[in-house]
Amino acid sequence: MTTATASKSNGRKRAPARKQDAQATKEPTAAIEHPTATVLIIGAGFAGLGAAIRLQQQGVRDIVILERAEEVGGTWRDNQYPGAACDIPSNLYSFSFAQNPDWSRSFSGSREILAYIQGMVKQFNLRQYIRFGKNVSDMAWDDQSGTWKATTDAGEVFSGRTAVMAQGPLSNASFPAISGLEDYQGHKIHSARWDHDYDFKGKKVAVIGTGASAIQIIPELVKEARHLTVFQRTPAWVMPRPDFETPDWNKSLFRKLPMSQSALRKALYLIHESMALAVIWNSPLTRLAERIGRWHLRTQVKDRWLRRQLMPDYRIGCKRILVSNDYYPALQQPNCKLITWPIDRLSAQGVRTVEGVEHQFDCIVFATGFDVSNAGTPFPVRGLEGRLLGETWQRGAQAYKSINVAGYPNLFFTFGPNSGPGHNSALVYMESQIDYIVQSVRAIQSLGLKALDVREQVQADYNRDIQQRLAKTNWNSGCKSWYLTKDGFNATMYPGFATQYANQMKELVLKDYRLIKAD
Amino acid sequence: MASIDLDKMLEKIKNTQWTLSDVDWDAPGAEMITEEQWPKLKAFMADLMWIEHVGARAFAAMAKKAPNDTLKEIYTYFHAEEQRHANAEMALMKRWGMLEDNELPEPNNNLRLVIEWLDRFADDQPVYVLGTVVPMLEIALDGALCKFLLDTVKDPVCHQAFDLINADEARHLGVGFSVMEMQGHGKTYMQLVRMAAQLMDPRLILGIASYFPLLNKMRDNIVEMGLPEEKLYEAMKKFEKIGGRTEDGRRNPWFQIIKQHGRVVIDRRNRFYHKPIDALVKVADLIPRKAFPAVPSWVREITYRPTA
């Protein structure tokens, strides 16, 4: 319930092209090996930059951040579609150590969030650490030197005594497995790679998908397109969104009295924590949340059949809960149509659905989400004795406290396995992960360790407990979602309160690790 | 009919899709409809189309209540496929000059009552009630009507469309009878108790009150069209024959009820049944159009256009 993407802004400027795309045409250069850093960070999004800030504050300055694009921001740089915004209040979807008194709305748009990230880079002087246009294609542990070596697709090698995987769980756009995807001759846009040069005015447009991105895009596109058709497979629970403009007095108060903003943040945190009781576990509050969802649908949608099409038939919380005040009204605009027939295939001109009709479009927007790396990583990661993380995780990703994996020493994951929140700000979890990483790096330095490697048994015990707890959650109550692998294994979510997660991350317990001294 | 592998069936369903644009609706042959046939055929096609359309809505209700994900997805496809059949039949009507642009044929009052019931109560019914009634409707009405149509109409485009429709229907029936057998695979006593409880549900009683006259109404329409009544009865006997082929199928109490009811429908001498039901048909005909609430919006989803 945390990531979505950039601002209400409707900004039409093209987002910086991804280096990944640009690199495809580049000739590999001769291998260049860079000096070993203390910490090698992959990704200059929220997690990578947050880690750099906290490391720097603790005196660790020998940092290298590898970023595949030419700009910072991660998901907030990539997701610049119209209407993109975060569905967690900005005062909570920001770092506690870098609060912003000037949020323009309670739920800020992606442009503003991106500006906040860029502001942090400036404020904490992080640009010195970032190497842009470095698309990592391989990571390997060198046991002899006790370093991680990241090779880019241009053949450069960066090494670090420790490495932080901060490439983000939702960073690779995913097209749906619909047959005929290549046959379609019209314009195709993925929500995470928005084409800001395409003019929707007067066009017949389709949106495939009704998830978190789609429900933000649809209200904006319906204003522009001649006709908009929305293809839905599974309806989501959509809750009202208490979004409002921040009054000027509020901003001045936060500037003059930062404690007041911290107090608001704390209150928002506690409100979201209480939501866990409805979202994560099946309780009377779950029924209450469903009532609110049904009420929201009933008050916004008058037609009984449309309401039926939009009514989820699974328990609230099982899939990601969405928040929007303008999605249902947008669907009822005269130039908008919701289609729930199964899609058979794409044809040259549009979408063929099973009721026998070919729906023809000038443009199809795929709001179909991301490849979630719950069975591996976007590039090969080789640990001790060359073991591949993709193979280690073949039967479901596992980590210790979501952050370390046995056999992969000195490697730290942000948003690793079972760290996903369903009810609270992802950044709250991220701060705990970052502080744990800082503790670990400091321990490696101060104890003169070559390797800090979590014990297999400790990791196994931790995961047994996690999976037992997950079995009792709404996520594992029978619906299909991106939280689960095809086999129904939940390697994504953390089954507890954010406070519980933060508590488990507070202390680095050295006896849980194999400590190998440097020679 | 032995129980089928639902996963394989779903795969097969996905691999055998067709669309309206697969048929050339302007191909020669429309002139083969005789002047004498035309008015009767128009009424007949409108009924047929509406039966497909309400069948579609019944599958939508079954998808909500399906006992597993595979069956849920199958019913979701069947919902769309029945709609496709209605769309194709409407396209035939358009081809034969029976529809103005954007015209939607009027459903008769009995169908109108069924539409109303489906819209209000179908989603609340146990899947096995509709799961038994729908195969009966498909095999009896659909089967008999389609066969009659193909015997009477020589237009090759009509035959091409119904080849596609019938291939879908064969799968619908295969799944339908298989699900009836699944329901029969359990303790008979418990099934009877559950069924008795369901029968007491006033919503179901209302459903029965619209289903019984629909059958008689359709029988009357068919006779008027010149189809021998026996052909409808033969089709209804097929339901009894296929549904009762296995012990599990026979053990399904809903199958037994629908089967017994089918026997009563066939028996014209049973005046205790036919007198009141025929009276209900007449009463339904007397209901003024204005007395019905506005048609639900799903009714307007139907189209004869291959592209949108």
mmCIF file with all atom_site columns, C-alpha atoms in Angstrom, chain B residues 131-288:
data_model
loop_
_atom_site.group_PDB
_atom_site.id
_atom_site.type_symbol
_atom_site.label_atom_id
_atom_site.label_alt_id
_atom_site.label_comp_id
_atom_site.label_asym_id
_atom_site.label_entity_id
_atom_site.label_seq_id
_atom_site.pdbx_PDB_ins_code
_atom_site.Cartn_x
_atom_site.Cartn_y
_atom_site.Cartn_z
_atom_site.occupancy
_atom_site.B_iso_or_equiv
_atom_site.pdbx_formal_charge
_atom_site.auth_seq_id
_atom_site.auth_comp_id
_atom_site.auth_asym_id
_atom_site.auth_atom_id
_atom_site.pdbx_PDB_model_num
ATOM 1   C CA . GLY B 1 131 ? -26.076 -25.757 -12.232 1.00 0.00 ? 131 GLY B CA 1
ATOM 2   C CA . THR B 1 132 ? -28.913 -28.223 -12.836 1.00 0.00 ? 132 THR B CA 1
ATOM 3   C CA . VAL B 1 133 ? -31.510 -25.910 -14.330 1.00 0.00 ? 133 VAL B CA 1
ATOM 4   C CA . VAL B 1 134 ? -29.123 -24.384 -16.880 1.00 0.00 ? 134 VAL B CA 1
ATOM 5   C CA . PRO B 1 135 ? -28.165 -27.707 -18.557 1.00 0.00 ? 135 PRO B CA 1
ATOM 6   C CA . MET B 1 136 ? -31.871 -28.504 -18.783 1.00 0.00 ? 136 MET B CA 1
ATOM 7   C CA . LEU B 1 137 ? -32.585 -25.187 -20.485 1.00 0.00 ? 137 LEU B CA 1
ATOM 8   C CA . GLU B 1 138 ? -29.589 -25.624 -22.754 1.00 0.00 ? 138 GLU B CA 1
ATOM 9   C CA . ILE B 1 139 ? -30.365 -29.148 -23.804 1.00 0.00 ? 139 ILE B CA 1
ATOM 10  C CA . ALA B 1 140 ? -34.101 -28.724 -24.087 1.00 0.00 ? 140 ALA B CA 1
ATOM 11  C CA . LEU B 1 141 ? -34.744 -25.253 -25.373 1.00 0.00 ? 141 LEU B CA 1
ATOM 12  C CA . ASP B 1 142 ? -31.441 -24.467 -26.973 1.00 0.00 ? 142 ASP B CA 1
ATOM 13  C CA . GLY B 1 143 ? -30.955 -27.964 -28.373 1.00 0.00 ? 143 GLY B CA 1
ATOM 14  C CA . ALA B 1 144 ? -34.460 -28.341 -29.762 1.00 0.00 ? 144 ALA B CA 1
ATOM 15  C CA . LEU B 1 145 ? -34.623 -24.799 -31.073 1.00 0.00 ? 145 LEU B CA 1
ATOM 16  C CA . CYS B 1 146 ? -31.234 -24.920 -32.778 1.00 0.00 ? 146 CYS B CA 1
ATOM 17  C CA . LYS B 1 147 ? -31.956 -28.270 -34.399 1.00 0.00 ? 147 LYS B CA 1
ATOM 18  C CA . PHE B 1 148 ? -35.280 -26.988 -35.677 1.00 0.00 ? 148 PHE B CA 1
ATOM 19  C CA . LEU B 1 149 ? -33.664 -23.842 -36.984 1.00 0.00 ? 149 LEU B CA 1
ATOM 20  C CA . LEU B 1 150 ? -30.998 -25.728 -38.903 1.00 0.00 ? 150 LEU B CA 1
ATOM 21  C CA . ASP B 1 151 ? -33.574 -28.142 -40.320 1.00 0.00 ? 151 ASP B CA 1
ATOM 22  C CA . THR B 1 152 ? -35.656 -25.235 -41.566 1.00 0.00 ? 152 THR B CA 1
ATOM 23  C CA . VAL B 1 153 ? -33.193 -22.535 -42.632 1.00 0.00 ? 153 VAL B CA 1
ATOM 24  C CA . LYS B 1 154 ? -30.914 -23.148 -45.601 1.00 0.00 ? 154 LYS B CA 1
ATOM 25  C CA . ASP B 1 155 ? -28.761 -20.003 -45.313 1.00 0.00 ? 155 ASP B CA 1
ATOM 26  C CA . PRO B 1 156 ? -25.129 -21.284 -45.146 1.00 0.00 ? 156 PRO B CA 1
ATOM 27  C CA . VAL B 1 157 ? -24.050 -18.405 -42.886 1.00 0.00 ? 157 VAL B CA 1
ATOM 28  C CA . CYS B 1 158 ? -26.639 -19.534 -40.345 1.00 0.00 ? 158 CYS B CA 1
ATOM 29  C CA . HIS B 1 159 ? -25.163 -23.040 -40.474 1.00 0.00 ? 159 HIS B CA 1
ATOM 30  C CA . GLN B 1 160 ? -21.635 -21.684 -40.131 1.00 0.00 ? 160 GLN B CA 1
ATOM 31  C CA . ALA B 1 161 ? -22.603 -19.617 -37.083 1.00 0.00 ? 161 ALA B CA 1
ATOM 32  C CA . PHE B 1 162 ? -24.400 -22.516 -35.438 1.00 0.00 ? 162 PHE B CA 1
ATOM 33  C CA . ASP B 1 163 ? -21.484 -24.869 -36.035 1.00 0.00 ? 163 ASP B CA 1
ATOM 34  C CA . LEU B 1 164 ? -19.447 -22.520 -33.876 1.00 0.00 ? 164 LEU B CA 1
ATOM 35  C CA . ILE B 1 165 ? -22.237 -22.059 -31.321 1.00 0.00 ? 165 ILE B CA 1
ATOM 36  C CA . ASN B 1 166 ? -22.927 -25.783 -31.031 1.00 0.00 ? 166 ASN B CA 1
ATOM 37  C CA . ALA B 1 167 ? -19.267 -26.588 -30.469 1.00 0.00 ? 167 ALA B CA 1
ATOM 38  C CA . ASP B 1 168 ? -19.365 -24.204 -27.473 1.00 0.00 ? 168 ASP B CA 1
ATOM 39  C CA . GLU B 1 169 ? -22.648 -25.661 -26.266 1.00 0.00 ? 169 GLU B CA 1
ATOM 40  C CA . ALA B 1 170 ? -21.224 -29.185 -26.310 1.00 0.00 ? 170 ALA B CA 1
ATOM 41  C CA . ARG B 1 171 ? -18.565 -28.021 -23.841 1.00 0.00 ? 171 ARG B CA 1
ATOM 42  C CA . HIS B 1 172 ? -21.146 -26.209 -21.727 1.00 0.00 ? 172 HIS B CA 1
ATOM 43  C CA . LEU B 1 173 ? -23.170 -29.397 -21.446 1.00 0.00 ? 173 LEU B CA 1
ATOM 44  C CA . GLY B 1 174 ? -20.073 -31.484 -20.760 1.00 0.00 ? 174 GLY B CA 1
ATOM 45  C CA . VAL B 1 175 ? -19.178 -29.260 -17.818 1.00 0.00 ? 175 VAL B CA 1
ATOM 46  C CA . GLY B 1 176 ? -22.838 -28.959 -16.751 1.00 0.00 ? 176 GLY B CA 1
ATOM 47  C CA . PHE B 1 177 ? -23.374 -32.690 -16.438 1.00 0.00 ? 177 PHE B CA 1
ATOM 48  C CA . SER B 1 178 ? -19.999 -33.167 -14.826 1.00 0.00 ? 178 SER B CA 1
ATOM 49  C CA . VAL B 1 179 ? -20.846 -30.605 -12.147 1.00 0.00 ? 179 VAL B CA 1
ATOM 50  C CA . MET B 1 180 ? -24.199 -32.332 -11.555 1.00 0.00 ? 180 MET B CA 1
ATOM 51  C CA . GLU B 1 181 ? -22.281 -35.539 -10.928 1.00 0.00 ? 181 GLU B CA 1
ATOM 52  C CA . MET B 1 182 ? -19.929 -33.727 -8.534  1.00 0.00 ? 182 MET B CA 1
ATOM 53  C CA . GLN B 1 183 ? -22.965 -32.616 -6.568  1.00 0.00 ? 183 GLN B CA 1
ATOM 54  C CA . GLY B 1 184 ? -24.263 -36.172 -6.482  1.00 0.00 ? 184 GLY B CA 1
ATOM 55  C CA . HIS B 1 185 ? -20.987 -37.417 -5.043  1.00 0.00 ? 185 HIS B CA 1
ATOM 56  C CA . GLY B 1 186 ? -21.815 -37.129 -1.352  1.00 0.00 ? 186 GLY B CA 1
ATOM 57  C CA . LYS B 1 187 ? -24.077 -38.325 1.409   1.00 0.00 ? 187 LYS B CA 1
ATOM 58  C CA . THR B 1 188 ? -27.615 -38.486 0.007   1.00 0.00 ? 188 THR B CA 1
ATOM 59  C CA . TYR B 1 189 ? -29.314 -37.678 3.292   1.00 0.00 ? 189 TYR B CA 1
ATOM 60  C CA . MET B 1 190 ? -27.327 -34.487 3.799   1.00 0.00 ? 190 MET B CA 1
ATOM 61  C CA . GLN B 1 191 ? -28.009 -33.451 0.237   1.00 0.00 ? 191 GLN B CA 1
ATOM 62  C CA . LEU B 1 192 ? -31.725 -33.928 0.729   1.00 0.00 ? 192 LEU B CA 1
ATOM 63  C CA . VAL B 1 193 ? -31.739 -31.871 3.917   1.00 0.00 ? 193 VAL B CA 1
ATOM 64  C CA . ARG B 1 194 ? -29.778 -29.092 2.234   1.00 0.00 ? 194 ARG B CA 1
ATOM 65  C CA . MET B 1 195 ? -32.013 -29.171 -0.797  1.00 0.00 ? 195 MET B CA 1
ATOM 66  C CA . ALA B 1 196 ? -35.161 -29.044 1.336   1.00 0.00 ? 196 ALA B CA 1
ATOM 67  C CA . ALA B 1 197 ? -33.792 -25.962 3.056   1.00 0.00 ? 197 ALA B CA 1
ATOM 68  C CA . GLN B 1 198 ? -33.005 -24.352 -0.285  1.00 0.00 ? 198 GLN B CA 1
ATOM 69  C CA . LEU B 1 199 ? -36.488 -25.127 -1.581  1.00 0.00 ? 199 LEU B CA 1
ATOM 70  C CA . MET B 1 200 ? -37.990 -23.183 1.303   1.00 0.00 ? 200 MET B CA 1
ATOM 71  C CA . ASP B 1 201 ? -36.149 -20.066 0.156   1.00 0.00 ? 201 ASP B CA 1
ATOM 72  C CA . PRO B 1 202 ? -38.791 -17.636 -1.155  1.00 0.00 ? 202 PRO B CA 1
ATOM 73  C CA . ARG B 1 203 ? -36.321 -16.308 -3.729  1.00 0.00 ? 203 ARG B CA 1
ATOM 74  C CA . LEU B 1 204 ? -36.026 -19.787 -5.188  1.00 0.00 ? 204 LEU B CA 1
ATOM 75  C CA . ILE B 1 205 ? -39.811 -20.193 -5.148  1.00 0.00 ? 205 ILE B CA 1
ATOM 76  C CA . LEU B 1 206 ? -40.048 -16.992 -7.202  1.00 0.00 ? 206 LEU B CA 1
ATOM 77  C CA . GLY B 1 207 ? -37.458 -18.416 -9.573  1.00 0.00 ? 207 GLY B CA 1
ATOM 78  C CA . ILE B 1 208 ? -39.489 -21.600 -9.987  1.00 0.00 ? 208 ILE B CA 1
ATOM 79  C CA . ALA B 1 209 ? -42.569 -19.468 -10.586 1.00 0.00 ? 209 ALA B CA 1
ATOM 80  C CA . SER B 1 210 ? -40.842 -17.832 -13.558 1.00 0.00 ? 210 SER B CA 1
ATOM 81  C CA . TYR B 1 211 ? -39.050 -20.959 -14.849 1.00 0.00 ? 211 TYR B CA 1
ATOM 82  C CA . PHE B 1 212 ? -42.114 -23.254 -15.083 1.00 0.00 ? 212 PHE B CA 1
ATOM 83  C CA . PRO B 1 213 ? -44.208 -20.899 -17.237 1.00 0.00 ? 213 PRO B CA 1
ATOM 84  C CA . LEU B 1 214 ? -41.185 -20.132 -19.408 1.00 0.00 ? 214 LEU B CA 1
ATOM 85  C CA . LEU B 1 215 ? -41.004 -23.782 -20.451 1.00 0.00 ? 215 LEU B CA 1
ATOM 86  C CA . ASN B 1 216 ? -44.711 -23.893 -21.300 1.00 0.00 ? 216 ASN B CA 1
ATOM 87  C CA . LYS B 1 217 ? -44.515 -20.593 -23.107 1.00 0.00 ? 217 LYS B CA 1
ATOM 88  C CA . MET B 1 218 ? -41.608 -21.823 -25.197 1.00 0.00 ? 218 MET B CA 1
ATOM 89  C CA . ARG B 1 219 ? -43.485 -25.041 -25.936 1.00 0.00 ? 219 ARG B CA 1
ATOM 90  C CA . ASP B 1 220 ? -46.420 -22.970 -27.229 1.00 0.00 ? 220 ASP B CA 1
ATOM 91  C CA . ASN B 1 221 ? -44.132 -20.758 -29.325 1.00 0.00 ? 221 ASN B CA 1
ATOM 92  C CA . ILE B 1 222 ? -42.420 -23.756 -30.836 1.00 0.00 ? 222 ILE B CA 1
ATOM 93  C CA . VAL B 1 223 ? -45.685 -25.405 -31.743 1.00 0.00 ? 223 VAL B CA 1
ATOM 94  C CA . GLU B 1 224 ? -46.799 -22.180 -33.351 1.00 0.00 ? 224 GLU B CA 1
ATOM 95  C CA . MET B 1 225 ? -43.609 -22.141 -35.410 1.00 0.00 ? 225 MET B CA 1
ATOM 96  C CA . GLY B 1 226 ? -44.475 -25.571 -36.785 1.00 0.00 ? 226 GLY B CA 1
ATOM 97  C CA . LEU B 1 227 ? -41.996 -27.617 -34.746 1.00 0.00 ? 227 LEU B CA 1
ATOM 98  C CA . PRO B 1 228 ? -43.522 -30.885 -33.610 1.00 0.00 ? 228 PRO B CA 1
ATOM 99  C CA . GLU B 1 229 ? -43.920 -30.781 -29.812 1.00 0.00 ? 229 GLU B CA 1
ATOM 100 C CA . GLU B 1 230 ? -42.279 -34.201 -29.625 1.00 0.00 ? 230 GLU B CA 1
ATOM 101 C CA . LYS B 1 231 ? -38.952 -32.750 -30.742 1.00 0.00 ? 231 LYS B CA 1
ATOM 102 C CA . LEU B 1 232 ? -38.840 -30.598 -27.631 1.00 0.00 ? 232 LEU B CA 1
ATOM 103 C CA . TYR B 1 233 ? -39.753 -33.606 -25.520 1.00 0.00 ? 233 TYR B CA 1
ATOM 104 C CA . GLU B 1 234 ? -37.058 -35.713 -27.152 1.00 0.00 ? 234 GLU B CA 1
ATOM 105 C CA . ALA B 1 235 ? -34.523 -33.061 -26.224 1.00 0.00 ? 235 ALA B CA 1
ATOM 106 C CA . MET B 1 236 ? -35.790 -32.980 -22.652 1.00 0.00 ? 236 MET B CA 1
ATOM 107 C CA . LYS B 1 237 ? -35.473 -36.759 -22.441 1.00 0.00 ? 237 LYS B CA 1
ATOM 108 C CA . LYS B 1 238 ? -31.845 -36.355 -23.440 1.00 0.00 ? 238 LYS B CA 1
ATOM 109 C CA . PHE B 1 239 ? -31.308 -34.426 -20.211 1.00 0.00 ? 239 PHE B CA 1
ATOM 110 C CA . GLU B 1 240 ? -32.671 -37.394 -18.265 1.00 0.00 ? 240 GLU B CA 1
ATOM 111 C CA . LYS B 1 241 ? -30.573 -39.832 -20.260 1.00 0.00 ? 241 LYS B CA 1
ATOM 112 C CA . ILE B 1 242 ? -27.228 -38.020 -19.996 1.00 0.00 ? 242 ILE B CA 1
ATOM 113 C CA . GLY B 1 243 ? -27.709 -36.670 -16.484 1.00 0.00 ? 243 GLY B CA 1
ATOM 114 C CA . GLY B 1 244 ? -28.662 -40.098 -15.178 1.00 0.00 ? 244 GLY B CA 1
ATOM 115 C CA . ARG B 1 245 ? -25.871 -42.028 -16.846 1.00 0.00 ? 245 ARG B CA 1
ATOM 116 C CA . THR B 1 246 ? -23.740 -42.329 -13.723 1.00 0.00 ? 246 THR B CA 1
ATOM 117 C CA . GLU B 1 247 ? -24.667 -43.185 -10.170 1.00 0.00 ? 247 GLU B CA 1
ATOM 118 C CA . ASP B 1 248 ? -23.325 -39.840 -8.949  1.00 0.00 ? 248 ASP B CA 1
ATOM 119 C CA . GLY B 1 249 ? -25.495 -38.044 -11.474 1.00 0.00 ? 249 GLY B CA 1
ATOM 120 C CA . ARG B 1 250 ? -28.583 -39.964 -10.412 1.00 0.00 ? 250 ARG B CA 1
ATOM 121 C CA . ARG B 1 251 ? -27.800 -39.309 -6.745  1.00 0.00 ? 251 ARG B CA 1
ATOM 122 C CA . ASN B 1 252 ? -27.955 -35.543 -7.270  1.00 0.00 ? 252 ASN B CA 1
ATOM 123 C CA . PRO B 1 253 ? -31.342 -34.598 -5.805  1.00 0.00 ? 253 PRO B CA 1
ATOM 124 C CA . TRP B 1 254 ? -31.578 -31.532 -8.035  1.00 0.00 ? 254 TRP B CA 1
ATOM 125 C CA . PHE B 1 255 ? -31.203 -33.754 -11.079 1.00 0.00 ? 255 PHE B CA 1
ATOM 126 C CA . GLN B 1 256 ? -34.050 -35.910 -9.780  1.00 0.00 ? 256 GLN B CA 1
ATOM 127 C CA . ILE B 1 257 ? -36.295 -32.909 -9.277  1.00 0.00 ? 257 ILE B CA 1
ATOM 128 C CA . ILE B 1 258 ? -35.598 -31.364 -12.682 1.00 0.00 ? 258 ILE B CA 1
ATOM 129 C CA . LYS B 1 259 ? -35.941 -34.768 -14.316 1.00 0.00 ? 259 LYS B CA 1
ATOM 130 C CA . GLN B 1 260 ? -39.316 -35.408 -12.678 1.00 0.00 ? 260 GLN B CA 1
ATOM 131 C CA . HIS B 1 261 ? -40.407 -31.939 -13.609 1.00 0.00 ? 261 HIS B CA 1
ATOM 132 C CA . GLY B 1 262 ? -39.329 -32.564 -17.201 1.00 0.00 ? 262 GLY B CA 1
ATOM 133 C CA . ARG B 1 263 ? -41.505 -35.692 -17.255 1.00 0.00 ? 263 ARG B CA 1
ATOM 134 C CA . VAL B 1 264 ? -44.474 -33.676 -16.045 1.00 0.00 ? 264 VAL B CA 1
ATOM 135 C CA . VAL B 1 265 ? -43.857 -30.999 -18.694 1.00 0.00 ? 265 VAL B CA 1
ATOM 136 C CA . ILE B 1 266 ? -43.810 -33.668 -21.382 1.00 0.00 ? 266 ILE B CA 1
ATOM 137 C CA . ASP B 1 267 ? -47.033 -35.250 -20.121 1.00 0.00 ? 267 ASP B CA 1
ATOM 138 C CA . ARG B 1 268 ? -49.740 -33.077 -21.638 1.00 0.00 ? 268 ARG B CA 1
ATOM 139 C CA . ARG B 1 269 ? -52.397 -35.169 -19.865 1.00 0.00 ? 269 ARG B CA 1
ATOM 140 C CA . ASN B 1 270 ? -51.182 -33.949 -16.475 1.00 0.00 ? 270 ASN B CA 1
ATOM 141 C CA . ARG B 1 271 ? -53.790 -31.259 -16.041 1.00 0.00 ? 271 ARG B CA 1
ATOM 142 C CA . PHE B 1 272 ? -52.875 -30.617 -12.419 1.00 0.00 ? 272 PHE B CA 1
ATOM 143 C CA . TYR B 1 273 ? -49.630 -29.157 -13.684 1.00 0.00 ? 273 TYR B CA 1
ATOM 144 C CA . HIS B 1 274 ? -50.461 -27.718 -17.062 1.00 0.00 ? 274 HIS B CA 1
ATOM 145 C CA . LYS B 1 275 ? -53.727 -25.936 -16.224 1.00 0.00 ? 275 LYS B CA 1
ATOM 146 C CA . PRO B 1 276 ? -52.231 -23.647 -13.581 1.00 0.00 ? 276 PRO B CA 1
ATOM 147 C CA . ILE B 1 277 ? -48.923 -23.155 -15.413 1.00 0.00 ? 277 ILE B CA 1
ATOM 148 C CA . ASP B 1 278 ? -50.684 -22.324 -18.681 1.00 0.00 ? 278 ASP B CA 1
ATOM 149 C CA . ALA B 1 279 ? -52.793 -19.901 -16.676 1.00 0.00 ? 279 ALA B CA 1
ATOM 150 C CA . LEU B 1 280 ? -49.593 -18.311 -15.375 1.00 0.00 ? 280 LEU B CA 1
ATOM 151 C CA . VAL B 1 281 ? -48.377 -17.925 -18.965 1.00 0.00 ? 281 VAL B CA 1
ATOM 152 C CA . LYS B 1 282 ? -51.606 -16.119 -19.814 1.00 0.00 ? 282 LYS B CA 1
ATOM 153 C CA . VAL B 1 283 ? -51.337 -13.961 -16.713 1.00 0.00 ? 283 VAL B CA 1
ATOM 154 C CA . ALA B 1 284 ? -47.762 -13.045 -17.629 1.00 0.00 ? 284 ALA B CA 1
ATOM 155 C CA . ASP B 1 285 ? -48.924 -12.028 -21.103 1.00 0.00 ? 285 ASP B CA 1
ATOM 156 C CA . LEU B 1 286 ? -51.412 -9.687  -19.497 1.00 0.00 ? 286 LEU B CA 1
ATOM 157 C CA . ILE B 1 287 ? -48.790 -7.792  -17.515 1.00 0.00 ? 287 ILE B CA 1
ATOM 158 C CA . PRO B 1 288 ? -48.519 -4.378  -19.141 1.00 0.00 ? 288 PRO B CA 1
#
